[in-house]
PDB file of C-alpha atoms in Angstrom:
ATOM      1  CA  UNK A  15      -1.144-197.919  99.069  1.00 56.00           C
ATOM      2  CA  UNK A  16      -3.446-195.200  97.823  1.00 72.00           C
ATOM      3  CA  UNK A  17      -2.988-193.151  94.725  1.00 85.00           C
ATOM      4  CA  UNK A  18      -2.191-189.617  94.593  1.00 94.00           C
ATOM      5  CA  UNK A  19      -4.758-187.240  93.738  1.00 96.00           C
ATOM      6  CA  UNK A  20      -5.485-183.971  93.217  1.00 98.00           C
ATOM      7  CA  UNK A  21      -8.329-181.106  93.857  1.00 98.00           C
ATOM      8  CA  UNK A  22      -9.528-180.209  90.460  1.00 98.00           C
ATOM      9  CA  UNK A  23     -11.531-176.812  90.907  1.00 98.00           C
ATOM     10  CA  UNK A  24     -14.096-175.640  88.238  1.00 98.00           C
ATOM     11  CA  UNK A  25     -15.806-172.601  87.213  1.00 97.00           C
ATOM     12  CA  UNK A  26     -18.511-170.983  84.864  1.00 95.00           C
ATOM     13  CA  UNK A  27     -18.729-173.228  82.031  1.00 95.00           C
ATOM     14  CA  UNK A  28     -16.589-176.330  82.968  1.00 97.00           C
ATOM     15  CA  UNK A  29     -18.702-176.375  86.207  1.00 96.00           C
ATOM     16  CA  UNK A  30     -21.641-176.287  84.059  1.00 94.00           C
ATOM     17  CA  UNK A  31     -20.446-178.824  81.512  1.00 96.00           C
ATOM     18  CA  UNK A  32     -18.848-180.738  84.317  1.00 97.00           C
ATOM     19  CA  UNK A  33     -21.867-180.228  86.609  1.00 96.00           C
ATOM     20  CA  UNK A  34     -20.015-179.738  89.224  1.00 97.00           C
ATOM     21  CA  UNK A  35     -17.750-177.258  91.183  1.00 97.00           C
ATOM     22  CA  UNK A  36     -14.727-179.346  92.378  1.00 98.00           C
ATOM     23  CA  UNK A  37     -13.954-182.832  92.458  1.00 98.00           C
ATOM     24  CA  UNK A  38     -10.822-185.380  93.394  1.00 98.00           C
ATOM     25  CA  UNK A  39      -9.053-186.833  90.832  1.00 98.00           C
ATOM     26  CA  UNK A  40      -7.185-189.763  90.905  1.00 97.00           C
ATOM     27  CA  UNK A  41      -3.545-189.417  89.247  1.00 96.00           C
ATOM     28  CA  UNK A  42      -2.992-191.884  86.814  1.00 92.00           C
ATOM     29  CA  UNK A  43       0.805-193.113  88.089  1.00 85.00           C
ATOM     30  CA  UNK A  44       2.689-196.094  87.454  1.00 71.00           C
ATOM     31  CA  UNK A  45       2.398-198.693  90.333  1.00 59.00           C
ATOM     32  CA  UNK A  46       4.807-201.073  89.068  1.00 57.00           C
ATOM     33  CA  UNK A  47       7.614-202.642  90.814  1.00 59.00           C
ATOM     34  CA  UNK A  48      10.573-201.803  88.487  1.00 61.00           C
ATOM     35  CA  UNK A  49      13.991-201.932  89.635  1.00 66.00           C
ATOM     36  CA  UNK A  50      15.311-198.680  87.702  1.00 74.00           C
ATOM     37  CA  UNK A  51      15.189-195.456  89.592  1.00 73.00           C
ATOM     38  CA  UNK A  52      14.430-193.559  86.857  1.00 73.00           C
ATOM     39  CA  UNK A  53      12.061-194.984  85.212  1.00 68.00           C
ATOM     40  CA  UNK A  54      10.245-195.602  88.473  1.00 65.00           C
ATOM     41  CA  UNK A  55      10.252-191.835  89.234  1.00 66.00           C
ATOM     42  CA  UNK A  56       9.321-190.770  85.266  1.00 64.00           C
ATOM     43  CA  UNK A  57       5.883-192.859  86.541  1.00 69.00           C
ATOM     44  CA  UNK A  58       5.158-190.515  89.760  1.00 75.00           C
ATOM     45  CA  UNK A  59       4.883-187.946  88.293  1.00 83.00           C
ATOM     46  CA  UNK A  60       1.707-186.684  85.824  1.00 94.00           C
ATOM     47  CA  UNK A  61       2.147-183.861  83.148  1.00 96.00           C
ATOM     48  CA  UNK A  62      -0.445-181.385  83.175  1.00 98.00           C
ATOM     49  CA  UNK A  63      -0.844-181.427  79.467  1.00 97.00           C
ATOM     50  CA  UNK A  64      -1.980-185.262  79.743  1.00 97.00           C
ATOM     51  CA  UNK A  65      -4.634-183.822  82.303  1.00 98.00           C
ATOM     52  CA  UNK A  66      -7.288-182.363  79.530  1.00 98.00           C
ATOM     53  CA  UNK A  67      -7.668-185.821  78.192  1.00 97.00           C
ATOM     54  CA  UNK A  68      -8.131-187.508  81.571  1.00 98.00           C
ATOM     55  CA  UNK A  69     -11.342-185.210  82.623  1.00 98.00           C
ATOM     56  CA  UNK A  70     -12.960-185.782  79.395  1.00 98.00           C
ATOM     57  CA  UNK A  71     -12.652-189.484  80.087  1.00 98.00           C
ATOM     58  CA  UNK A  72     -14.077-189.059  83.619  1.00 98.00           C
ATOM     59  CA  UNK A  73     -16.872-186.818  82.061  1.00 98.00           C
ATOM     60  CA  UNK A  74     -17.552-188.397  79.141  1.00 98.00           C
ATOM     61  CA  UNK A  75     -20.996-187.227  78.857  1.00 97.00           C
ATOM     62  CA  UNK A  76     -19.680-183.288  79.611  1.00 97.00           C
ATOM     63  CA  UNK A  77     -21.651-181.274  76.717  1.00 96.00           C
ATOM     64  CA  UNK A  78     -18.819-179.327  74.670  1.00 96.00           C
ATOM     65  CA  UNK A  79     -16.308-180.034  77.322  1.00 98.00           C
ATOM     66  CA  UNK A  80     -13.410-180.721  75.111  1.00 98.00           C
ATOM     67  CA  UNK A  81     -13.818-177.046  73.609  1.00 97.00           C
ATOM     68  CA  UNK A  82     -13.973-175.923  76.774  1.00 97.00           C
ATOM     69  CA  UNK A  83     -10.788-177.193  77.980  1.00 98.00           C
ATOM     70  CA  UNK A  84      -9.001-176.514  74.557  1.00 97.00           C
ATOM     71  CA  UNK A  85      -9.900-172.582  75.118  1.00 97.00           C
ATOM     72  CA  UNK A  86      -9.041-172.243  78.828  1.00 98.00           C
ATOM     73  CA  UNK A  87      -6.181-171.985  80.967  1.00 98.00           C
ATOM     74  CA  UNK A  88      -5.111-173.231  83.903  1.00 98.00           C
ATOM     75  CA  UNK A  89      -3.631-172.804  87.317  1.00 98.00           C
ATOM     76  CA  UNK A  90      -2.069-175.041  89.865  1.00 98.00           C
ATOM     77  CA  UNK A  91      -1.459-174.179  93.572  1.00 98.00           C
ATOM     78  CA  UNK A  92      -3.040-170.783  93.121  1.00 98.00           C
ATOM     79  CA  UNK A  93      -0.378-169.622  90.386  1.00 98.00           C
ATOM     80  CA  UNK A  94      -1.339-168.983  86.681  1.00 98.00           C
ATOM     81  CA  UNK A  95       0.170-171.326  84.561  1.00 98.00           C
ATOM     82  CA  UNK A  96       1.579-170.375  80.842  1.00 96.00           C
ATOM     83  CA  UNK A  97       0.242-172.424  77.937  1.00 94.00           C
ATOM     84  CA  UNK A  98       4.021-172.996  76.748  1.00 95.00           C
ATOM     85  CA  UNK A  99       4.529-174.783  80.210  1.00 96.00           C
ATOM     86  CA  UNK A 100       1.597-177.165  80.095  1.00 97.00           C
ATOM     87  CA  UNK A 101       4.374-179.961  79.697  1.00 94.00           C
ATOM     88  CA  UNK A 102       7.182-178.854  82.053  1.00 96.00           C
ATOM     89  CA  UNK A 103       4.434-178.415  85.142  1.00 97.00           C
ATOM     90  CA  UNK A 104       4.100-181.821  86.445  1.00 96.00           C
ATOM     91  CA  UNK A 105       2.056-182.898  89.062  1.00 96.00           C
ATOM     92  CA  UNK A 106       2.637-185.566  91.827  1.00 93.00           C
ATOM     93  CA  UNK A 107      -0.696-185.497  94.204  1.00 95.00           C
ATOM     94  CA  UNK A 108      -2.251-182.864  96.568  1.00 96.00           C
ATOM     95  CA  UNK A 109      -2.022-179.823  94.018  1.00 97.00           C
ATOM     96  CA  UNK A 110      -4.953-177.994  93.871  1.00 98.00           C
ATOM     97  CA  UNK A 111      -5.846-177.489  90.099  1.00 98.00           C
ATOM     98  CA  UNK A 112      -8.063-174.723  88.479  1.00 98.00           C
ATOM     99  CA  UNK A 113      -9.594-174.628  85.107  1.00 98.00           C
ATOM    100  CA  UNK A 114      -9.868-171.292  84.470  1.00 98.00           C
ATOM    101  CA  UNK A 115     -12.313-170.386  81.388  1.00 97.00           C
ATOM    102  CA  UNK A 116     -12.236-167.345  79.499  1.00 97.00           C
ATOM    103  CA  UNK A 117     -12.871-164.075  82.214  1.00 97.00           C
ATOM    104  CA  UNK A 118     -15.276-161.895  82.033  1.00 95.00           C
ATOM    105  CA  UNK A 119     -15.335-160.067  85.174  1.00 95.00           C
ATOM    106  CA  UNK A 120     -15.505-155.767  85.237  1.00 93.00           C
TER     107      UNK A 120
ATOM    108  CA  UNK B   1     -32.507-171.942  82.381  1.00 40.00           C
ATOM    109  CA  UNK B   2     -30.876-174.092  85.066  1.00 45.00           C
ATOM    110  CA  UNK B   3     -29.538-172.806  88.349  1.00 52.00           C
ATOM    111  CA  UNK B   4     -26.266-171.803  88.437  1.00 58.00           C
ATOM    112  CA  UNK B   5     -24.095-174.101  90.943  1.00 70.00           C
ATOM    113  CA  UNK B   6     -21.671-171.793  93.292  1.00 80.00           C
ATOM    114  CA  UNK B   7     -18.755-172.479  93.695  1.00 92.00           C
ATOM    115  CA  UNK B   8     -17.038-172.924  97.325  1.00 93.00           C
ATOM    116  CA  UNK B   9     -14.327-171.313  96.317  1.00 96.00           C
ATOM    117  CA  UNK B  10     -15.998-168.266  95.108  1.00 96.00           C
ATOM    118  CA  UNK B  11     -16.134-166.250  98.776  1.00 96.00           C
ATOM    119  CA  UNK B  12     -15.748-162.866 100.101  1.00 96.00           C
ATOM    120  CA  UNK B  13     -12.193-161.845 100.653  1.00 97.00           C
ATOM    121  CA  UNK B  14      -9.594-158.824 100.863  1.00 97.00           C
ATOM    122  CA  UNK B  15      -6.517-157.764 100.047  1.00 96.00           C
ATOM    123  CA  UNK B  16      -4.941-154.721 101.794  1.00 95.00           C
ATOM    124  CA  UNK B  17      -1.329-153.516 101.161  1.00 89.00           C
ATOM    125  CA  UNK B  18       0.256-150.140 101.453  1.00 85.00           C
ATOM    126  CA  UNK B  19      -2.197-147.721 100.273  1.00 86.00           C
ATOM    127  CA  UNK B  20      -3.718-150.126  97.690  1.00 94.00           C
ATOM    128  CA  UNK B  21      -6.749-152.281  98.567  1.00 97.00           C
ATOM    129  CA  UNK B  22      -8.714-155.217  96.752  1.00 98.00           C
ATOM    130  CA  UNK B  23     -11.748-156.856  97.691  1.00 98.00           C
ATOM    131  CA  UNK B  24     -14.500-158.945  96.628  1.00 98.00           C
ATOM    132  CA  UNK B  25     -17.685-158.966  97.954  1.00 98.00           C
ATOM    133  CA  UNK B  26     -21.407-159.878  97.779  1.00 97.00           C
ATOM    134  CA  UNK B  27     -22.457-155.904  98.181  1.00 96.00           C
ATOM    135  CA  UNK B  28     -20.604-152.512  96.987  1.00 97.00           C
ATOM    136  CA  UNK B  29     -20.447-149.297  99.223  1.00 97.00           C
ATOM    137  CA  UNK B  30     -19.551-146.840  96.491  1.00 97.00           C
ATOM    138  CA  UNK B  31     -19.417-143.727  98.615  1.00 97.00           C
ATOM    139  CA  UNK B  32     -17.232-145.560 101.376  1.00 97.00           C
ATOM    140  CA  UNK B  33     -15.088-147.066  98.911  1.00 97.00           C
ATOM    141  CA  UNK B  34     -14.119-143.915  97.217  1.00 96.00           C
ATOM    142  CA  UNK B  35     -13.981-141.864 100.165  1.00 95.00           C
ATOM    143  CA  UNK B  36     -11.473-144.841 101.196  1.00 95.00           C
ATOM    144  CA  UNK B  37      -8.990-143.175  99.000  1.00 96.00           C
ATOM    145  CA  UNK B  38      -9.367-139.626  99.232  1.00 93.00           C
ATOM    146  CA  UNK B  39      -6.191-138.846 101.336  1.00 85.00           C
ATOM    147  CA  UNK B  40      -6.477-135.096 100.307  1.00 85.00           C
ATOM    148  CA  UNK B  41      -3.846-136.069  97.093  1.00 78.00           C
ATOM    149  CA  UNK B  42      -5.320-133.207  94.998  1.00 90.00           C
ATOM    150  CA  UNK B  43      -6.465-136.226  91.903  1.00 97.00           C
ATOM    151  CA  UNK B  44      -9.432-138.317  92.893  1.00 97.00           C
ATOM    152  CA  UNK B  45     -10.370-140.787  89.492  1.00 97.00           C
ATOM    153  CA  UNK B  46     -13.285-143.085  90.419  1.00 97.00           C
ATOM    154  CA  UNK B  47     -14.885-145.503  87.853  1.00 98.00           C
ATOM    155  CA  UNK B  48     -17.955-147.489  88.375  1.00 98.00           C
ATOM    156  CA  UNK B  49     -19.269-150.297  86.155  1.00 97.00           C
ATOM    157  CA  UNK B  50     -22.571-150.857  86.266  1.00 94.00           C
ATOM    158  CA  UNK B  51     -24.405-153.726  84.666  1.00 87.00           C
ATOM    159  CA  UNK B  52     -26.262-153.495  81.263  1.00 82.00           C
ATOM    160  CA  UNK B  53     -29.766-153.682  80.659  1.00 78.00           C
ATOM    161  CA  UNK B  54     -29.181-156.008  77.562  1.00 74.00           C
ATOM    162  CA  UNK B  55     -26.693-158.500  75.918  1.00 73.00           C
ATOM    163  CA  UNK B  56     -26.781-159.334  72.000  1.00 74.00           C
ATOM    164  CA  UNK B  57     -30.593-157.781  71.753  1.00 74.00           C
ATOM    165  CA  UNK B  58     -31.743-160.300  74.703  1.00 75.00           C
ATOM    166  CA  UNK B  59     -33.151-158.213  78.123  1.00 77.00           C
ATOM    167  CA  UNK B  60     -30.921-159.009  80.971  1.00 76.00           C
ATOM    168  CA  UNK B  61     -32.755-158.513  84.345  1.00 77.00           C
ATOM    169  CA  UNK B  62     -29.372-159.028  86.341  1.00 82.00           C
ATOM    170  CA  UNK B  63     -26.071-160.766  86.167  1.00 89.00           C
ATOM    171  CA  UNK B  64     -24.250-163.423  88.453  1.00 93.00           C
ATOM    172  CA  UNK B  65     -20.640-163.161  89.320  1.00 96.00           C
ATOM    173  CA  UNK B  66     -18.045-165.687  90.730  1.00 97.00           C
ATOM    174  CA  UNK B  67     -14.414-165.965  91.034  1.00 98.00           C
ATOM    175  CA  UNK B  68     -11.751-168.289  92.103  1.00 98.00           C
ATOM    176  CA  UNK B  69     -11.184-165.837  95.304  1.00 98.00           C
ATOM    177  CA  UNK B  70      -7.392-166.684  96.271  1.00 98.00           C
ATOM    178  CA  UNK B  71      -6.517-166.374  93.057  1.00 98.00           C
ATOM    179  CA  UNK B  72      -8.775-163.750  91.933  1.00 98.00           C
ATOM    180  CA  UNK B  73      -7.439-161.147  94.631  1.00 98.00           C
ATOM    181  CA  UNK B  74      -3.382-162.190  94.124  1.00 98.00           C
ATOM    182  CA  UNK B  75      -4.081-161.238  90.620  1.00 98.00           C
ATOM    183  CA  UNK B  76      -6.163-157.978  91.561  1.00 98.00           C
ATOM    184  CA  UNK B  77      -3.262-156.928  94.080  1.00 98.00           C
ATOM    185  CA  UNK B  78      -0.388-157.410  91.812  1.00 97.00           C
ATOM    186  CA  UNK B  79      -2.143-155.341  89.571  1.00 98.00           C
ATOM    187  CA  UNK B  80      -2.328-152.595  92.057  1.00 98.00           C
ATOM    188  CA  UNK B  81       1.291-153.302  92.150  1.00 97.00           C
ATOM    189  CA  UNK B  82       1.819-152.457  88.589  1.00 97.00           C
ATOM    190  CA  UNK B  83       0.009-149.307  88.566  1.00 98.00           C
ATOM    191  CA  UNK B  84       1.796-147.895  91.787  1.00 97.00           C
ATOM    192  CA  UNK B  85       5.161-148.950  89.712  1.00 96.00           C
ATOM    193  CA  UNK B  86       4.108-147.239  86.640  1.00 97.00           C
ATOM    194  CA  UNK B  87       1.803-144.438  87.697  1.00 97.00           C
ATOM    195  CA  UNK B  88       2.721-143.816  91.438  1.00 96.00           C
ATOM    196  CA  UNK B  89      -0.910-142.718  92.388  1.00 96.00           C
ATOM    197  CA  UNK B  90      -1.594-142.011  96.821  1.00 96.00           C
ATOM    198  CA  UNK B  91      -3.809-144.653  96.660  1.00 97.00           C
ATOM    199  CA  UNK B  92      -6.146-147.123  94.516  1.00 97.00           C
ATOM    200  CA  UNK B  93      -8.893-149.499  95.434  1.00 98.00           C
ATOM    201  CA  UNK B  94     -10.538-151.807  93.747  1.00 98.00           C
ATOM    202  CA  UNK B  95     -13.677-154.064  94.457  1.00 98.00           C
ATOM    203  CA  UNK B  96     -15.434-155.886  92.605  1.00 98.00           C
ATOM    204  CA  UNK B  97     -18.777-157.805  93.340  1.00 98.00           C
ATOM    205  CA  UNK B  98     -19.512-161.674  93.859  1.00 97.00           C
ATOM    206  CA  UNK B  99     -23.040-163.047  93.610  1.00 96.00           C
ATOM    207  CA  UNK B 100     -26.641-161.893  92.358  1.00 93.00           C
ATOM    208  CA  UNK B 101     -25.917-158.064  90.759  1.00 93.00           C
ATOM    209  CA  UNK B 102     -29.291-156.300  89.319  1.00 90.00           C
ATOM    210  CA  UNK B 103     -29.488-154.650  86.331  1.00 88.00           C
ATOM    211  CA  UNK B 104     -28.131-151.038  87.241  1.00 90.00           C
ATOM    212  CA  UNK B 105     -26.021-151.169  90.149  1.00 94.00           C
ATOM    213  CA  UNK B 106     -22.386-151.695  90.568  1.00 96.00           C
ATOM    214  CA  UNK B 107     -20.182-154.879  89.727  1.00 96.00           C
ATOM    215  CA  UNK B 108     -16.516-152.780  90.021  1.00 98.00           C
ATOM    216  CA  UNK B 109     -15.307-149.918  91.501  1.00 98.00           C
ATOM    217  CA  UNK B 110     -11.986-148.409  90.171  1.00 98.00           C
ATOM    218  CA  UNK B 111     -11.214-146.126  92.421  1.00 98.00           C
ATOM    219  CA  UNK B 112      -7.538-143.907  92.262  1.00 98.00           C
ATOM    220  CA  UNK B 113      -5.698-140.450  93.952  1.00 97.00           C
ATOM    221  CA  UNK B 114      -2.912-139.385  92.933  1.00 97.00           C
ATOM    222  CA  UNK B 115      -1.231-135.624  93.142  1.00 95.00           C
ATOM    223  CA  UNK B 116      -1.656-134.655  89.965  1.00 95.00           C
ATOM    224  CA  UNK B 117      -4.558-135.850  87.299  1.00 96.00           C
ATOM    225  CA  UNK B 118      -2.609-137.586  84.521  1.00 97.00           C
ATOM    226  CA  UNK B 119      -1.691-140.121  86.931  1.00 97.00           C
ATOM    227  CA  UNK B 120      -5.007-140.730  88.268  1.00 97.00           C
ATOM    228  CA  UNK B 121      -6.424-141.282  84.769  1.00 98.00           C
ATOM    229  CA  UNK B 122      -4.172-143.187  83.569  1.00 98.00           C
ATOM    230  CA  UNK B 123      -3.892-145.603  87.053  1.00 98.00           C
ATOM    231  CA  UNK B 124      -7.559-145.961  86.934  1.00 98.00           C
ATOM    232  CA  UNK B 125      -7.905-146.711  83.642  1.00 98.00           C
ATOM    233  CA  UNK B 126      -4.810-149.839  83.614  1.00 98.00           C
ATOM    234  CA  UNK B 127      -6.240-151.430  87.011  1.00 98.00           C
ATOM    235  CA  UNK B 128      -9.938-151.627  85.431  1.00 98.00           C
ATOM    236  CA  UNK B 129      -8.189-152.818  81.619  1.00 98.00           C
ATOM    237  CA  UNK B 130      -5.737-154.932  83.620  1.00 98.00           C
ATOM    238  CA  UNK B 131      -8.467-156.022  86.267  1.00 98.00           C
ATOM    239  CA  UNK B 132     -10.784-156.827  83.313  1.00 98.00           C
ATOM    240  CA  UNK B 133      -8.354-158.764  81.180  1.00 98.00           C
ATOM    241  CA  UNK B 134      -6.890-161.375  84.257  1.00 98.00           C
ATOM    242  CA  UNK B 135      -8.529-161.180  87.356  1.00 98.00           C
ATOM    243  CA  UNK B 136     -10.225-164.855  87.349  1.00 98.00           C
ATOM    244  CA  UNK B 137     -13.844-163.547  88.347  1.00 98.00           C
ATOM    245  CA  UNK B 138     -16.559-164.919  85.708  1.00 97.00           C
ATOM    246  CA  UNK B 139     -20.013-163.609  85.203  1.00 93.00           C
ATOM    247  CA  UNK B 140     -23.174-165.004  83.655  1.00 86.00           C
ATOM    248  CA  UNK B 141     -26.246-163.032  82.420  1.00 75.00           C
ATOM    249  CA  UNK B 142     -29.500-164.242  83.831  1.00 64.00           C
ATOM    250  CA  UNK B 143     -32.122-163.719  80.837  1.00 58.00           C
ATOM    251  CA  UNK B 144     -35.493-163.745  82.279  1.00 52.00           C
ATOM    252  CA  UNK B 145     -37.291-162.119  79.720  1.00 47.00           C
ATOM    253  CA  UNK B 146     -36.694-164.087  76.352  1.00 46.00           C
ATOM    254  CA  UNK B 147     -36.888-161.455  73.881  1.00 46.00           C
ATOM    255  CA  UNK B 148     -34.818-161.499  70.615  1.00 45.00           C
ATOM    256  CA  UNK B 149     -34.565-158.509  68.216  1.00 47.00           C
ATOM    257  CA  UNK B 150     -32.757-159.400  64.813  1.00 44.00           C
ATOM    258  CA  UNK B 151     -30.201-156.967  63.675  1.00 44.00           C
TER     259      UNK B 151
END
């Protein structure tokens, strides 16, 4: 059974710091065999705020990445989304996820 | 300085709704695109950025722009949006330009008719403050000549 992942995109600095432009990323959900139904679907499902903290253990080497991430937003499935909902927005596999730095386009 | 990667999902792409039209694209046709609006309104705004010739006292020879398109041009056409809403210009367009932009030519075109001249101001100016504060489109100043003057 293969895990869920997602299509993280990056841009300007993160692709710089990340040294690269996109990547899969594996989601980090519970495989285990419990009986309860709730708990069991509590474990398919990944917050986005716990998603920071997983690419800066993929890129562990990723100069100043953890700034980065701490000053940028993010989208998922081509929608904005707001820094107060970084908890509510949870994601289950096949999103496509942006980390959008600071703009500077005009 | 090392090579920029590019993104895949930085590409050409256009939005076209009712009067209002958004686009990105590797090259600008200024004349075309503000000819695109005239629609004999009476108001005809156009604003062109150009890039600048320097950034914090360091010569910039040209500037490199990318943007995460799909989203990019939903935000750029809900902008649009706004302005008819709150402004009801004839028509706007705005472009802006992906990719390798020398020193001195055009990265965004504003451009806006409307009947009367308030309105074309003022529609111009929110697309290119609104454009400029969301639109997810990133540039990056290629310094080629290293020179430093101390303030």
């Amino acid at each position: 059974k293969t895990s869920p992942t997602i299509t993280m995109l990056y841009f300007a600095a993160a692709s710089t710091s990340i040294g690269l432009t996109s990547e899969q990323v594996t989601l980090p959900l519970g495989q285990s065999q419990t009986e309860s139904p709730e708990h069991r679907e509590a474990e398919l499902k990944f917050p986005l705020s716990s998603l920071p903290s997983l690419l800066l253990s993929l890129h562990p080497t990723a100069l100043n990445l953890k700034q980065i991430l701490d000053t940028s937003q993010w989208s998922v499935n081509v929608e904005m989304v707001d820094s107060d909902d970084m908890d509510k927005i949870e994601l289950k596999g096949g999103e496509e996820v942006a980390v959008i730095c600071p703009v500077s386009g005009g | 300085m090392s090579s920029m990667i590019l993104p895949s999902a930085s590409f050409e792409t256009r939005s076209e709704i009712a009067g209002a039209t958004c686009a990105l694209s590797y090259t600008l046709d200024v004349p075309t695109i503000i000819q695109s609006v005239n629609d004999g309104a009476g108001a005809n705004v156009h604003f062109i950025g150009t890039t600048r010739n320097s950034f914090q006292g360091k010569v910039v020879t040209r500037l490199e722009y990318q943007a995460y398109s799909k989203l990019a041009i939903k935000t750029m056409a809900e902008i649009v949006g706004t302005a008819f809403e709150n402004f009801k210009p004839i028509r706007c367009a705005v472009h802006h330009r992906l990719g390798t932009v020398p020193v001195g030519e055009p990265s965004i075109v504003v451009a806006v008719s409307a009947p009367h001249r308030k309105e074309a101001f003022r529609a111009c100016e929110f697309i290119l403050e609104e454009v400029k504060r969301k639109a997810q489109i990133w540039k990056r100043g290629k310094l080629d000549i290293i020179l430093s003057y101390s303030i």
